[in-house]
CSV table of C-alpha atoms in Angstrom, one decimal:
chain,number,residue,atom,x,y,z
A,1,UNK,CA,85.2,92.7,110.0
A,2,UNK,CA,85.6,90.0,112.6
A,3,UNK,CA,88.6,89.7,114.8
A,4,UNK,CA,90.6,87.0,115.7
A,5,UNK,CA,91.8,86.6,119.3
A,6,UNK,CA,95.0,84.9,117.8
A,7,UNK,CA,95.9,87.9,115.4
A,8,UNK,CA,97.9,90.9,115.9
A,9,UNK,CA,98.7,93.8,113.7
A,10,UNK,CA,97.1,94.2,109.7
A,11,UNK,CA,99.9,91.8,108.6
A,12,UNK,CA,97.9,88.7,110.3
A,13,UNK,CA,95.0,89.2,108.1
A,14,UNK,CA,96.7,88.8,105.1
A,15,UNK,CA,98.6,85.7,106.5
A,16,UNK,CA,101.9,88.0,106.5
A,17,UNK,CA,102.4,86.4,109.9
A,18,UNK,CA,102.9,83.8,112.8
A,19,UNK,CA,99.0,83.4,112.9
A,20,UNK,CA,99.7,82.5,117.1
A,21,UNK,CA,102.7,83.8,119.6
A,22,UNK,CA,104.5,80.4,119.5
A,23,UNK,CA,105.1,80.3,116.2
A,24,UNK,CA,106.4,84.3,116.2
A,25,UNK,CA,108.4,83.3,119.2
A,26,UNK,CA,110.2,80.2,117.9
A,27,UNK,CA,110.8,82.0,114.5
A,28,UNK,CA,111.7,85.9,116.4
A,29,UNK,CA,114.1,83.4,118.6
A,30,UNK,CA,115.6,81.4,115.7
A,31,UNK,CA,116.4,84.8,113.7
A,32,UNK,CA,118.4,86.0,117.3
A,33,UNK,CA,120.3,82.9,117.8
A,34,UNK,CA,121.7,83.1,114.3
A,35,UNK,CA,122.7,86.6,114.6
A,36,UNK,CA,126.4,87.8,115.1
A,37,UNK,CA,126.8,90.1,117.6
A,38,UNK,CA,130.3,91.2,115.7
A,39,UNK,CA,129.4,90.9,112.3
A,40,UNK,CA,130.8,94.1,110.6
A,41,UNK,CA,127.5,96.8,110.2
A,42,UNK,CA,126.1,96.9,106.6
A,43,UNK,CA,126.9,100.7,106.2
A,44,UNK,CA,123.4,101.9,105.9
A,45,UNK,CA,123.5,100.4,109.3
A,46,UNK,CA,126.6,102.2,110.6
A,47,UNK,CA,124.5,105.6,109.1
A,48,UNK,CA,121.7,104.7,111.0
A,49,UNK,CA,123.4,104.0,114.1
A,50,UNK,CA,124.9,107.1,114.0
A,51,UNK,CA,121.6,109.1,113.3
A,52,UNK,CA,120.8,107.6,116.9
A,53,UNK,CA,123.6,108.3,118.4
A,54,UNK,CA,123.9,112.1,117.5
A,55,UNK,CA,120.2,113.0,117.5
A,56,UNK,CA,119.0,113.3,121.0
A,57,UNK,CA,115.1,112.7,120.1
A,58,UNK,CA,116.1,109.9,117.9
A,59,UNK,CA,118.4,108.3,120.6
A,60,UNK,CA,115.6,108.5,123.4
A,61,UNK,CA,112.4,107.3,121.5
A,62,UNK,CA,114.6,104.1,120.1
A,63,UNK,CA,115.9,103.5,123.3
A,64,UNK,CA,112.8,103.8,125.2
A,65,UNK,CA,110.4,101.6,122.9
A,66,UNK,CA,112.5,98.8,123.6
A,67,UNK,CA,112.3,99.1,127.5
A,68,UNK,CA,108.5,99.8,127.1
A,69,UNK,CA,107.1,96.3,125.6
A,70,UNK,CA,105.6,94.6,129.1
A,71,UNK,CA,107.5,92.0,130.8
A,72,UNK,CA,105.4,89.2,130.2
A,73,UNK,CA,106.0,85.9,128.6
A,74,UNK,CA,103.9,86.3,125.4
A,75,UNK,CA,105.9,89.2,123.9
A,76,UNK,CA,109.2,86.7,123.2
A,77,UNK,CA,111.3,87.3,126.5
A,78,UNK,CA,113.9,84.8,126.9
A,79,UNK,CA,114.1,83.1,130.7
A,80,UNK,CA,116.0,85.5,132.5
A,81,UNK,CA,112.6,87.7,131.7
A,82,UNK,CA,114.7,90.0,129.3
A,83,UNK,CA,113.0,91.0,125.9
A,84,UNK,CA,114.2,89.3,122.8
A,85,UNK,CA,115.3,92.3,121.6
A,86,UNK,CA,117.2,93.9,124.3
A,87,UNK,CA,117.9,97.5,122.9
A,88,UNK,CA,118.8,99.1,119.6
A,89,UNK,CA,122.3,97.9,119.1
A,90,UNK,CA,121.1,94.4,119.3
A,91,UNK,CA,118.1,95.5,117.1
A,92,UNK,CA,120.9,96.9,114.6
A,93,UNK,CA,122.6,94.0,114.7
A,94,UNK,CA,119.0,92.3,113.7
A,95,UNK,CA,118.5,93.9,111.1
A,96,UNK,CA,122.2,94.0,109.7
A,97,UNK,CA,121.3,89.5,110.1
A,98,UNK,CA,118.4,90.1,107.9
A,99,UNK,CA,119.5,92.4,105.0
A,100,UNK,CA,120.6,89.1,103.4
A,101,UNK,CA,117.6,87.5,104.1
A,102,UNK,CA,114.2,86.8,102.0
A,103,UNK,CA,111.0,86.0,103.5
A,104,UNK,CA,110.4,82.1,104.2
A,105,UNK,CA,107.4,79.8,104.5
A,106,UNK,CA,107.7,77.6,107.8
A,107,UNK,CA,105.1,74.7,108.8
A,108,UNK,CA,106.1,73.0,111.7
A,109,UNK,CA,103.8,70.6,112.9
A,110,UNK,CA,101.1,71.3,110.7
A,111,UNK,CA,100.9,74.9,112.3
A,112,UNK,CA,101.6,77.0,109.0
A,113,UNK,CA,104.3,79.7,110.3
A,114,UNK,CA,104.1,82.4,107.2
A,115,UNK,CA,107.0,85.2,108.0
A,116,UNK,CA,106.4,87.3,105.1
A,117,UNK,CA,107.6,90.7,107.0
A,118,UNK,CA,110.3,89.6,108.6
A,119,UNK,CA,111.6,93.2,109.9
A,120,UNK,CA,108.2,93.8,110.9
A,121,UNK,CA,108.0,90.6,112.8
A,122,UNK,CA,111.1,91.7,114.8
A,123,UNK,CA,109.4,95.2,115.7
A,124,UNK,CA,106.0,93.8,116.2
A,125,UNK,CA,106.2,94.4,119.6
A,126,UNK,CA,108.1,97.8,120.2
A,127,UNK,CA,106.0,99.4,117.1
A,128,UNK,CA,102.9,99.2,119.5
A,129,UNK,CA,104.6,101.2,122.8
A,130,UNK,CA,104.3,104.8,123.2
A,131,UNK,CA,107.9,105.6,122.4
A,132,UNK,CA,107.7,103.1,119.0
A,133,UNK,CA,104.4,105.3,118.0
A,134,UNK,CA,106.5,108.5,118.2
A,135,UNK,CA,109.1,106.9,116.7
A,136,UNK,CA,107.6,105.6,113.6
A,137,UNK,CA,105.8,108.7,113.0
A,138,UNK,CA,109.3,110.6,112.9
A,139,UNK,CA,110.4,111.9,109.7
A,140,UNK,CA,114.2,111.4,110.2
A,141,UNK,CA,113.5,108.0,111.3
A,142,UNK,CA,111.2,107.3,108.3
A,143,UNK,CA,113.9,108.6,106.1
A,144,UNK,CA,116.3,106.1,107.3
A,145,UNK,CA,114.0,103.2,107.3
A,146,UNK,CA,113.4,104.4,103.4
A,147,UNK,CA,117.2,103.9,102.8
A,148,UNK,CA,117.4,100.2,104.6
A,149,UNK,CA,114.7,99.2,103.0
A,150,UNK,CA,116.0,99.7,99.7
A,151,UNK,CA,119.0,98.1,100.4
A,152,UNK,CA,116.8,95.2,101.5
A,153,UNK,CA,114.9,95.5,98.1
A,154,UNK,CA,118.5,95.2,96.2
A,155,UNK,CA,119.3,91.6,97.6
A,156,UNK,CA,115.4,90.4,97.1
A,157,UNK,CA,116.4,91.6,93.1
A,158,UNK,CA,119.5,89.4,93.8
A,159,UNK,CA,119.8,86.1,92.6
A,160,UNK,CA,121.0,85.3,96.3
A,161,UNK,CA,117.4,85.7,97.2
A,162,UNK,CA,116.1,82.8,95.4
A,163,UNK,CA,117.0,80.1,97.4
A,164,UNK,CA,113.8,80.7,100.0
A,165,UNK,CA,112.0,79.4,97.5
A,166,UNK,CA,113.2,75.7,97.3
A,167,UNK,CA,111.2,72.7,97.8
A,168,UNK,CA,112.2,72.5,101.2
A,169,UNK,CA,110.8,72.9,104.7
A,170,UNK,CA,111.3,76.9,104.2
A,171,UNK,CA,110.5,77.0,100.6
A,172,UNK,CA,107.9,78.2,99.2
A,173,UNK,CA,107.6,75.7,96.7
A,174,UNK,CA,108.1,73.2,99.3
A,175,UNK,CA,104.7,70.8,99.9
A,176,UNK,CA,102.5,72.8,102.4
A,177,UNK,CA,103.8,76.3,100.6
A,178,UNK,CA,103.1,75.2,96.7
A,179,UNK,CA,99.7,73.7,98.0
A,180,UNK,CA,98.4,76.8,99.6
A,181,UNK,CA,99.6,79.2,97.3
A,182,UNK,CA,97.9,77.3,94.6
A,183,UNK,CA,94.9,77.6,96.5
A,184,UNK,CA,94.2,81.0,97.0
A,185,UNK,CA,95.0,81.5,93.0
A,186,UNK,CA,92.6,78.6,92.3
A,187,UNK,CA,89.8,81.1,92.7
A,188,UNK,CA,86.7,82.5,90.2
A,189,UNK,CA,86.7,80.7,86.6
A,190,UNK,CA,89.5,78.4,87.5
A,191,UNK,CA,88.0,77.9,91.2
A,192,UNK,CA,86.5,74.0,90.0
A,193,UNK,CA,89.6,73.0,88.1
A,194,UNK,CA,92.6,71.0,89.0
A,195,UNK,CA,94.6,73.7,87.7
A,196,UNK,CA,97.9,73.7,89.8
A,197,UNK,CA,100.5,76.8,90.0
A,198,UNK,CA,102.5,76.1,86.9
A,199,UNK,CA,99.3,76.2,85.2
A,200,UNK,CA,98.2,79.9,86.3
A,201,UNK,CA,101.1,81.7,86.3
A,202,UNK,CA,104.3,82.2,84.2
A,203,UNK,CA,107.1,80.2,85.1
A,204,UNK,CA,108.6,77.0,84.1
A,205,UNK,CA,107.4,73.9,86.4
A,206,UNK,CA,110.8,71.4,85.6
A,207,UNK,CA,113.1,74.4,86.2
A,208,UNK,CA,114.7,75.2,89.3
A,209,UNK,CA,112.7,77.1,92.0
A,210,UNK,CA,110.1,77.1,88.5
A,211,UNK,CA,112.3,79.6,86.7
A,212,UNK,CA,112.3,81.9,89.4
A,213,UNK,CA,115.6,84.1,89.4
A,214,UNK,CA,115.1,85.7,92.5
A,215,UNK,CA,112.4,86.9,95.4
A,216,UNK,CA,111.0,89.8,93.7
A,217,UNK,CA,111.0,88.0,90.9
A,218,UNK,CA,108.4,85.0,92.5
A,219,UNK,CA,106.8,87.6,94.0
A,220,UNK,CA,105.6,90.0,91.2
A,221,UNK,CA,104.7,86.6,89.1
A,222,UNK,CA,102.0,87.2,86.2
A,223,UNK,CA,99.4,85.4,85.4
A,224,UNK,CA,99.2,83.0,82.4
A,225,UNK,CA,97.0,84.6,79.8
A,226,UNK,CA,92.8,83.8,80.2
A,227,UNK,CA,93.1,82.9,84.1
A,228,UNK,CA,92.1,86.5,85.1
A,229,UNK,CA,90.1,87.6,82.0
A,230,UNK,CA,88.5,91.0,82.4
A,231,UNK,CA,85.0,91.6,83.2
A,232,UNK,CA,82.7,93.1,80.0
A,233,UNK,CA,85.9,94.6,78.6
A,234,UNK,CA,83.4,96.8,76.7
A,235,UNK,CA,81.1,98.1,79.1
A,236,UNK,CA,82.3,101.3,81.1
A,237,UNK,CA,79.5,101.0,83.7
A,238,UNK,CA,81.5,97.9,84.7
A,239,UNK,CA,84.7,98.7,87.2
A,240,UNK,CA,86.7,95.6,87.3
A,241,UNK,CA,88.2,94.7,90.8
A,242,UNK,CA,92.5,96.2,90.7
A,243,UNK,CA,93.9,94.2,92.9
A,244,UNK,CA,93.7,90.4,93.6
A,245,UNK,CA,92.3,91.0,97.2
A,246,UNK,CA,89.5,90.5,100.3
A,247,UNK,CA,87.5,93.2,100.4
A,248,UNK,CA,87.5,95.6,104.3
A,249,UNK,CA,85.6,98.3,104.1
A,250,UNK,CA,82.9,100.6,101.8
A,251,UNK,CA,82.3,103.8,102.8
A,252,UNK,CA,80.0,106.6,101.7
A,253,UNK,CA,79.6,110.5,102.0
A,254,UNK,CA,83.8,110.5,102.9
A,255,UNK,CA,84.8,113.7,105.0
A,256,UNK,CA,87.5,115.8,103.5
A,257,UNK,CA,89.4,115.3,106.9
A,258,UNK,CA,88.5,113.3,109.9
A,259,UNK,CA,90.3,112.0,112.9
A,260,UNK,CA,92.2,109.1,111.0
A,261,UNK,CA,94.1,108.1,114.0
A,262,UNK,CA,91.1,107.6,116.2
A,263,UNK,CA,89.6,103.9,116.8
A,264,UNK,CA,86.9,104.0,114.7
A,265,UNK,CA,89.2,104.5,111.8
A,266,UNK,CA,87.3,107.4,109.9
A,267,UNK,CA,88.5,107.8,105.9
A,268,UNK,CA,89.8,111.4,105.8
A,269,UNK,CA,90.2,112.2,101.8
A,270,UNK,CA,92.6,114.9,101.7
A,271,UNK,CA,95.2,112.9,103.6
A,272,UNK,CA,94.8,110.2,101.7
A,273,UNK,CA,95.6,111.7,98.7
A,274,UNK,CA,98.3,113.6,100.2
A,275,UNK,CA,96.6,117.1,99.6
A,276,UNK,CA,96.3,116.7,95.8
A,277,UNK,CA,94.7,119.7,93.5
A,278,UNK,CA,92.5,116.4,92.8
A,279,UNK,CA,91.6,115.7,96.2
A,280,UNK,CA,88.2,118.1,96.2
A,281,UNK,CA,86.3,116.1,93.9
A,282,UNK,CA,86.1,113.5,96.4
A,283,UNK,CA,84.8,114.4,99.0
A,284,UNK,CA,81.4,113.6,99.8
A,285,UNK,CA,82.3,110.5,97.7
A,286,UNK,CA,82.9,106.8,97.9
A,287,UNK,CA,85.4,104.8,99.2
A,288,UNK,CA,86.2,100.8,98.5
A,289,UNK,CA,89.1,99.3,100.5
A,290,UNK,CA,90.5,95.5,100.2
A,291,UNK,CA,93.6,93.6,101.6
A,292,UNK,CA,96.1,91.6,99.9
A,293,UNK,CA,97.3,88.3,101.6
A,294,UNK,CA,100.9,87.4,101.3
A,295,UNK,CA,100.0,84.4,99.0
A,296,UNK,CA,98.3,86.3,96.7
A,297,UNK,CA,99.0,88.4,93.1
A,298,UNK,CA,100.3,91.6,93.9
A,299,UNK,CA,100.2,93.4,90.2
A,300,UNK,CA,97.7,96.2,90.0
A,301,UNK,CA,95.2,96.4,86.9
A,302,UNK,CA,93.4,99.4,85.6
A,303,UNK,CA,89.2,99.3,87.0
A,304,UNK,CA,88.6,101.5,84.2
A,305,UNK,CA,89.2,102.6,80.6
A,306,UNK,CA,90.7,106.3,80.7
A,307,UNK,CA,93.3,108.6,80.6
A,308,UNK,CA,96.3,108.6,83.6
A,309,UNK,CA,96.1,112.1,84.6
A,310,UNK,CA,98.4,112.3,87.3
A,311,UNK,CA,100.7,108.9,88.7
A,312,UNK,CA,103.2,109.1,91.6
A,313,UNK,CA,104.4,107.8,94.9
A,314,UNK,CA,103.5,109.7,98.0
A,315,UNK,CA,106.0,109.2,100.6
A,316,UNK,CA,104.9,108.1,104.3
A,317,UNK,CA,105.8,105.8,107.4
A,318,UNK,CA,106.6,102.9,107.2
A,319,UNK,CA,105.8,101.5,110.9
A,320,UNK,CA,103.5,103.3,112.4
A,321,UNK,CA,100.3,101.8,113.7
A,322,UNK,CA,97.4,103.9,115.6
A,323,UNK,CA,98.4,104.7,119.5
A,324,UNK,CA,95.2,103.0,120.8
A,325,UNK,CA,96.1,99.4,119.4
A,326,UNK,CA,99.6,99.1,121.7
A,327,UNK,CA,100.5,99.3,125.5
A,328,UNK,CA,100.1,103.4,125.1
A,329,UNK,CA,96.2,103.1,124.6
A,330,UNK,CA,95.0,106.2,125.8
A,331,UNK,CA,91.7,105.7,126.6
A,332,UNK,CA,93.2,103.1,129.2
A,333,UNK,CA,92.1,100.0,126.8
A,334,UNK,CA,94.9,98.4,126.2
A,335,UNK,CA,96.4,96.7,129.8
A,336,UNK,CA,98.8,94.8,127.0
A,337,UNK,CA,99.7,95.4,123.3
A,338,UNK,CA,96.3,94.2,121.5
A,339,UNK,CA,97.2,91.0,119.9
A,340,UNK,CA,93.8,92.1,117.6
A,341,UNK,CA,95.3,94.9,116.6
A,342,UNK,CA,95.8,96.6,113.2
A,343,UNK,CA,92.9,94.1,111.8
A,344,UNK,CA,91.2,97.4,111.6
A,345,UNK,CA,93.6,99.6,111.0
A,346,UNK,CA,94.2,99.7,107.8
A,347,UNK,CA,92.0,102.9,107.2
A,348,UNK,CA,94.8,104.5,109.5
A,349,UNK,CA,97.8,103.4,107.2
A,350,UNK,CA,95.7,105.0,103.9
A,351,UNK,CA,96.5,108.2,106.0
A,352,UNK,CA,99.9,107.9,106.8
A,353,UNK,CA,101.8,104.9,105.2
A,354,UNK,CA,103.9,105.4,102.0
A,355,UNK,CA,101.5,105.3,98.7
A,356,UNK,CA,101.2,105.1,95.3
A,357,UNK,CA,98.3,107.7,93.7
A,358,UNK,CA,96.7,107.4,89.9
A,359,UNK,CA,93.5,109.3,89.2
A,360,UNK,CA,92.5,107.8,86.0
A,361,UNK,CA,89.2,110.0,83.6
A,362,UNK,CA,87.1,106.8,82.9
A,363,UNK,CA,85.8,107.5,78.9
A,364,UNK,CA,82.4,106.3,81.1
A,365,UNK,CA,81.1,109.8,82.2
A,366,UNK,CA,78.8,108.6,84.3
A,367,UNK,CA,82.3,107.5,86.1
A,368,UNK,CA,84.5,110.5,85.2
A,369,UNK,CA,87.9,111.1,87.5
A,370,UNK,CA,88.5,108.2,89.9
A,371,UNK,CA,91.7,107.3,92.0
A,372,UNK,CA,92.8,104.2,93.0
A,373,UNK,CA,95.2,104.3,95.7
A,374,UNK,CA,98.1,101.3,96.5
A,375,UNK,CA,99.2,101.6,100.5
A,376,UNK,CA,102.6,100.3,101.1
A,377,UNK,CA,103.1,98.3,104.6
A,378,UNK,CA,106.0,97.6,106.4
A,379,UNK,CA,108.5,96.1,104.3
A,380,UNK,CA,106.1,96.5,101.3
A,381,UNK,CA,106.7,99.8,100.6
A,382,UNK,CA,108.3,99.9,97.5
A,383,UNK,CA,105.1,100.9,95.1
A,384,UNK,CA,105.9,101.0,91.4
A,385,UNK,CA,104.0,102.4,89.2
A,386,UNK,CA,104.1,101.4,85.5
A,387,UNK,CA,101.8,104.1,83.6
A,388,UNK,CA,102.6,107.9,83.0
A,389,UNK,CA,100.4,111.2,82.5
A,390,UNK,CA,98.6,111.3,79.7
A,391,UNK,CA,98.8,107.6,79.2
A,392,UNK,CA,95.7,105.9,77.9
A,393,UNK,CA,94.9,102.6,79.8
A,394,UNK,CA,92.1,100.0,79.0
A,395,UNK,CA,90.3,98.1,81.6
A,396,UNK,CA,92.2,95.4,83.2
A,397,UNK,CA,95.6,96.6,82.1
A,398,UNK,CA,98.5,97.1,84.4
A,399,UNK,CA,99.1,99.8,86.0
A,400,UNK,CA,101.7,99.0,89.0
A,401,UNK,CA,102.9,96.5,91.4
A,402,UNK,CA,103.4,95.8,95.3
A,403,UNK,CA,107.6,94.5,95.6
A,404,UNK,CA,108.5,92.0,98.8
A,405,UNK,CA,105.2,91.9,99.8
A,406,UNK,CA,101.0,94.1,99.4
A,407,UNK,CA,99.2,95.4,101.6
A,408,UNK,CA,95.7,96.9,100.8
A,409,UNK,CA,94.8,99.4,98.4
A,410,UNK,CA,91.1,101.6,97.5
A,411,UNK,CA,89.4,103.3,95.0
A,412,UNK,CA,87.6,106.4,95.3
A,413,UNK,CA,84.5,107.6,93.2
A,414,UNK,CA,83.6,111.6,93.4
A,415,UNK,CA,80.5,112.5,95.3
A,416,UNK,CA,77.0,111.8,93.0
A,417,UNK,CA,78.7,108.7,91.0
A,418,UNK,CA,76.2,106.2,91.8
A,419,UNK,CA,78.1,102.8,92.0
A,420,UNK,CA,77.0,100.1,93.8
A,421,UNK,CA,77.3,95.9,93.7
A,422,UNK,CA,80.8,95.8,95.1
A,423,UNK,CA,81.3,92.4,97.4
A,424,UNK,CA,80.5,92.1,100.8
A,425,UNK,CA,83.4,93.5,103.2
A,426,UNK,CA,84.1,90.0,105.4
A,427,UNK,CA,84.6,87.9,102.7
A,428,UNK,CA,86.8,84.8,103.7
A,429,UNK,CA,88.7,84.7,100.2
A,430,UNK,CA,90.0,87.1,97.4
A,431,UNK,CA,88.1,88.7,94.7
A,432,UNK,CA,89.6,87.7,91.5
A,433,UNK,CA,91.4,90.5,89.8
A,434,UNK,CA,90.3,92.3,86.4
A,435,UNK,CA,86.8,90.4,87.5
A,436,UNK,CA,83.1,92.3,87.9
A,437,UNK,CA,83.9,94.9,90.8
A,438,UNK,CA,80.5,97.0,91.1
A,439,UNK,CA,79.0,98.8,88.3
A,440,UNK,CA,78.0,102.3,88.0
A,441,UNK,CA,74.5,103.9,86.5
């Protein structure tokens, strides 16, 4: 996949983020200036604080990833030459600002300023240090993220939430936000219409925010009925693409465990699927792997007609990204944090970050047991699943959603199911979903 000399972590390909440093800097500076230093803690907060405070570890990995990101202009220090963040309690503090906060759409002189992460935006920097690798891959630390983060989730429910969305400069239904959103939906049979986004999804165009009641509830829009139709519903050769997506990486001949966390990325099946009974059958198999972009559908849709046979949520980090992308590069690589980072390492986060599993039986047995896999990133780690064991699921049905964000997500074929014809990893815009995948003989 090609990098970008302008991007930074997995977040940039998917237009989560500031695509340069100014734009992260004016909106990481904006965020700080409007943040009271002695507002009360949301008590999540006040839990977390004290996890610091009384665990040791915990107390010298936060405190340390802060002092670690280089002194240099490009990583958001203010002019004294201090960091933007300066240390944890200011980073509480943060946080505690944006709990009652939803993700906006910025465009300031035509330089489109997409903060779709915004917790991730604030720890973009300290996530890539050697402390903020430790730290992230912490289980107590994870744990606590876990409970923030669903107190986050609770006020994107909220109707408070809704009013990012406006027609204004930070609404996503402003001008630049409504055009560019309708764009990337305006894509395989509706790709030569005029179609506009009332048109493709649910909603109500004359209503406020378009009948939106909240974030989450812009965010997991459905499609209007016949503007994603399924690809030869009645053909099980045919695997229909899940997710609305850009396609990364396809893989054959998969190693049951491989070094994840090394720069080449290597798929290692049994992590992925978190050790499962299931996990066996693939190795030696194929694996397909595509990105969602923040502007995109985020409901995941069945490849297959089958039978669920298992369904749940494997729980992982949250923010950790690979050692070699950040300041802590061991091989001696990285003389700054890699603003080309985590474009590749999303093979890395299939390993580690929190995930949704289904392995469905396809009635095709030339297919059999697959599993399609929904990574969680950052925020975007709240991965619902909407089918149960034993469930039976036609092609292109729903099966689960991405909420306050996506991320990427694969399917996984057993060694000696011969399926080929899936798009060519690179692709500059998404695969419809429910559309012709590949196709299996």
């Amino acid at each position: 996949m090609a990098h970008s000399s302008s991007s930074h972590h997995l977040h940039h390909v998917g237009n989560w983020m500031p695509a340069d440093h100014k734009a992260h800097k004016e909106w990481l500076g904006g965020i700080i200036q409007e943040v009271d230093d002695n507002a009360p803690l949301h008590p999540v907060l006040q839990e977390f604080q004290t996890l610091i405070e009384t665990n040791t570890r915990i107390y010298m990995l936060l405190t340390s990833m802060f002092k670690e990101v280089p002194r240099r202009k490009r990583y958001g220090h203010d002019p004294t030459g201090n960091p933007e963040i300066r240390d944890y309690p200011h980073f509480l503090q943060v946080l505690n600002h944006l709990l009652t906060t939803a993700p906006s759409w910025t465009d300031k002189s035509h330089r489109v300023g997409l903060v779709g992460l915004p917790i991730n935006a604030v720890l973009d920097w300290p996530m890539g240090t050697p402390s903020g690798y430790a730290a992230f891959l912490d289980p107590d630390i994870n744990r606590m993220i876990k409970k923030i983060l669903n107190v986050w989730g609770d006020f994107l429910r909220s109707p408070a939430s809704a009013y990012v969305l406006g027609s204004s400069e930070h609404g996503w239904f402003g001008e630049m936000g409504r055009r560019d959103l309708t764009a990337v939906a305006r894509i395989g049979p509706v790709a030569a219409t005029n179609m506009q986004f009332g048109d493709m999804f649910e909603c109500d165009p004359d209503a406020e925010n378009h009948g939106f009641t909240s974030w989450d509830h812009f965010f997991t829009r459905v499609f209007r009925e016949g503007i994603r139709p399924v690809a030869d519903p009645e053909d099980g050769k045919v695997i229909a693409n899940a997710c609305e997506s850009r396609p990364f990486r396809l893989v054959h001949h998969v190693n049951a465990r491989d070094k994840f966390w090394i720069k080449s990325q290597p798929y290692s099946v049994l992590d992925m699927l978190g050790h499962d009974s299931l996990a066996s059958q693939f190795v030696g198999g194929t694996i397909y792997q595509a990105f969602l972009s923040a502007l995109s559908y985020h409901r995941w849709h069945a490849p297959v007609s089958g039978k669920i046979v298992k369904a749940y949520v494997v729980d992982g980090t949250y923010y950790s990204e690979p050692l070699f992308e950040g300041v802590g590069d061991p091989h001696g690589e990285a003389k700054e944090i890699d603003m080309a980072g985590q474009v590749t390492s999303q093979g890395y986060i299939t390993s580690t970050a929190t995930r949704a599993l289904i392995f469905i039986e396809a009635d095709e047995p030339a297919i059999g047991l697959m599993a399609f896999i929904g990574v969680g990133m950052a925020e975007v780690s709240t991965c619902e699943i909407t089918v149960k064991e034993g469930q039976r699921v036609n092609k292109g049905d729903q099966i689960g959603m991405f909420h306050f964000g996506g991320s990427t997500h694969c399917l996984l074929f057993r060694k000696g199911v011969n399926v080929s014809g899936f798009p060519e990893p690179g692709m500059e815009e998404n695969v419809p979903v429910r559309s012709r995948l590949a196709v299996v003989s």
